[in-house]
Amino acid sequence: MKKAYLKDVKKEIKKTRKRFISIIAIVMLGVSFYVGINTGSPDMLDTYNKYMNDYNMFDLNLMSTVGFNEEDITKIKDIDNLTYIEPVKSVCAVTEREDKEEVINVISMPKEINDETINKIDLVEGSYPNNTDQIVLDNKLSGKYKLGDTIEFINSETNLEDAFSVTKYEIVGFA
């Protein structure tokens, strides 16, 4: 019975050789795709974890539309198992260049960059700011601006003095 079945299978494969080869090719392609996806996922996860650790990315991000005052920050610092807190200001500001207005998301940096600093930036060109009138821009803007240029925020509808102590900055780096 077994010999007859194998003989029948061989005959059927010979009769429909092209269909058999097509099915084998489709199965091999499917298996290759499945294996590729499954081996890529751990690599992507490892790359993500390495990036998060290298730049000390935050574990928890608290945001508020009205901001946090010193009392709020003190209460947050008192939470158990909290090792480090870094308050950050983030404001959308308008700047004008060549008669065009652009909206730029401005995020404050800590005064000192050290091992505990959260959300470190990858400095591509230039240096970190040393004074309050210096700024580091996203590397995407390096085509529009260059080191030493000045950028000024001109929001007309919002009072910039609430967010910034200075509105005119010298560009000292790109990240």
Coordinates of C-alpha atoms in Angstrom, one line a residue:
M1 CA 0.0 0.0 0.0
K2 CA 2.8 2.4 0.9
K3 CA 4.7 1.7 -2.3
A4 CA 1.6 2.3 -4.4
Y5 CA 0.9 5.6 -2.7
L6 CA 4.5 6.9 -3.2
K7 CA 4.4 5.7 -6.8
D8 CA 1.1 7.6 -7.3
V9 CA 2.6 10.8 -5.7
K10 CA 5.6 10.6 -8.0
K11 CA 3.4 10.3 -11.1
E12 CA 1.2 13.2 -10.0
I13 CA 4.3 15.4 -9.4
K14 CA 5.7 14.5 -12.9
K15 CA 2.3 15.3 -14.5
T16 CA 2.0 18.7 -12.8
R17 CA 5.7 19.7 -12.4
K18 CA 5.2 23.4 -12.9
R19 CA 2.4 23.6 -10.3
F20 CA 4.5 21.6 -7.8
I21 CA 7.5 23.9 -8.3
S22 CA 5.2 27.0 -7.9
I23 CA 3.7 25.7 -4.6
I24 CA 7.2 24.9 -3.3
A25 CA 8.4 28.4 -4.2
I26 CA 5.4 30.0 -2.5
V27 CA 6.0 27.9 0.6
M28 CA 9.7 28.8 0.7
L29 CA 8.9 32.5 0.2
G30 CA 6.4 32.4 3.0
V31 CA 8.8 30.6 5.4
S32 CA 11.6 33.1 4.5
F33 CA 9.4 36.1 5.1
Y34 CA 8.2 34.6 8.5
V35 CA 11.8 33.9 9.6
G36 CA 12.9 37.3 8.5
I37 CA 10.2 39.1 10.5
N38 CA 10.8 37.0 13.6
T39 CA 14.6 37.5 13.5
G40 CA 14.3 41.3 12.8
S41 CA 12.0 42.0 15.8
P42 CA 14.5 41.2 18.6
D43 CA 17.2 43.2 16.7
M44 CA 14.9 46.2 16.5
L45 CA 14.1 45.8 20.2
D46 CA 17.8 45.6 21.2
T47 CA 18.5 48.7 19.1
Y48 CA 15.7 50.6 20.7
N49 CA 16.8 49.6 24.2
K50 CA 20.4 50.6 23.5
Y51 CA 19.3 54.0 22.2
M52 CA 17.0 54.5 25.3
N53 CA 19.9 53.6 27.6
D54 CA 22.6 55.6 25.8
Y55 CA 20.6 58.8 25.9
N56 CA 19.0 58.1 29.3
M57 CA 15.5 58.6 28.0
F58 CA 12.8 59.3 30.5
D59 CA 10.6 56.5 32.0
L60 CA 7.7 58.8 32.7
N61 CA 6.7 62.1 31.2
L62 CA 4.3 64.3 33.0
M63 CA 2.7 67.1 31.0
S64 CA 0.5 70.0 31.9
T65 CA -1.2 72.7 29.8
V66 CA -0.7 75.2 32.7
G67 CA 2.7 74.0 33.9
F68 CA 4.0 72.9 37.2
N69 CA 4.9 75.2 40.0
E70 CA 7.7 74.6 42.6
E71 CA 5.2 73.0 45.0
D72 CA 4.1 70.5 42.4
I73 CA 7.7 69.6 41.6
T74 CA 8.5 69.1 45.3
K75 CA 5.5 66.7 45.6
I76 CA 6.6 64.7 42.6
K77 CA 10.1 64.5 44.0
D78 CA 8.7 63.0 47.2
I79 CA 7.3 59.9 45.3
D80 CA 8.9 56.6 46.4
N81 CA 11.3 54.9 44.0
L82 CA 11.9 58.1 42.0
T83 CA 15.6 58.5 41.6
Y84 CA 15.8 61.6 39.4
I85 CA 13.5 64.4 38.1
E86 CA 14.2 66.9 35.5
P87 CA 11.7 69.7 34.9
V88 CA 11.5 70.9 31.3
K89 CA 9.7 73.7 29.5
S90 CA 8.4 73.1 26.0
V91 CA 6.9 75.9 24.0
C92 CA 5.9 76.4 20.3
A93 CA 7.5 79.6 19.2
V94 CA 7.3 81.5 15.9
T95 CA 10.4 82.7 14.1
E96 CA 10.7 84.7 10.9
R97 CA 13.2 84.0 8.1
E98 CA 13.2 85.5 4.6
D99 CA 9.7 86.8 5.1
K100 CA 8.3 83.4 6.1
E101 CA 7.1 82.5 9.5
E102 CA 8.1 79.1 10.9
V103 CA 6.8 77.4 14.1
I104 CA 9.6 75.8 16.1
N105 CA 9.1 73.6 19.1
V106 CA 11.5 74.9 21.8
I107 CA 12.5 72.6 24.6
S108 CA 14.7 73.7 27.5
M109 CA 17.9 72.0 28.4
P110 CA 19.4 71.4 31.9
K111 CA 22.1 73.8 33.0
E112 CA 24.6 71.0 33.4
I113 CA 25.0 67.9 31.3
N114 CA 26.2 64.9 33.3
D115 CA 25.6 61.1 33.6
E116 CA 22.2 61.6 35.3
T117 CA 20.9 64.0 32.7
I118 CA 17.7 62.7 31.2
N119 CA 17.0 62.9 27.4
K120 CA 20.6 63.6 26.4
I121 CA 21.0 65.0 22.9
D122 CA 23.3 63.7 20.2
L123 CA 25.4 66.7 19.3
V124 CA 26.2 66.5 15.5
E125 CA 28.0 69.8 15.1
G126 CA 29.0 72.6 17.4
S127 CA 28.8 72.7 21.1
Y128 CA 26.3 72.8 24.0
P129 CA 25.0 76.2 25.0
N130 CA 27.1 78.0 27.7
N131 CA 24.9 81.0 28.1
T132 CA 21.2 81.7 28.3
D133 CA 21.3 83.4 24.9
Q134 CA 22.6 80.4 23.0
I135 CA 20.7 77.6 21.4
V136 CA 21.1 74.1 19.8
L137 CA 18.9 73.4 16.8
D138 CA 17.7 70.1 15.3
N139 CA 20.0 68.9 12.6
K140 CA 17.1 69.1 10.1
L141 CA 17.5 72.9 10.3
S142 CA 21.2 72.9 9.5
G143 CA 20.4 73.6 5.8
K144 CA 18.5 76.8 6.8
Y145 CA 20.7 78.0 9.5
K146 CA 24.5 77.8 10.3
L147 CA 26.6 78.1 13.4
G148 CA 26.8 81.7 14.6
D149 CA 23.5 82.7 13.0
T150 CA 20.9 84.4 15.2
I151 CA 17.4 83.2 15.7
E152 CA 14.6 85.3 17.2
F153 CA 11.2 84.2 18.5
I154 CA 8.4 86.7 17.6
N155 CA 5.1 85.3 18.8
S156 CA 2.6 88.0 18.6
E157 CA -0.4 86.3 20.3
T158 CA 1.4 84.9 23.3
N159 CA 3.6 86.6 25.8
L160 CA 7.0 85.0 25.3
E161 CA 8.4 86.5 28.5
D162 CA 6.3 83.9 30.4
A163 CA 8.3 81.1 28.7
F164 CA 11.7 82.7 27.8
S165 CA 14.0 85.0 29.6
V166 CA 15.6 85.8 26.2
T167 CA 14.0 85.8 22.8
K168 CA 17.1 86.2 20.6
Y169 CA 19.6 83.3 20.5
E170 CA 22.9 82.6 18.9
I171 CA 23.0 79.1 17.2
V172 CA 26.0 77.2 18.7
G173 CA 25.2 73.6 17.7
F174 CA 23.0 71.1 15.8
A175 CA 21.7 67.9 17.3

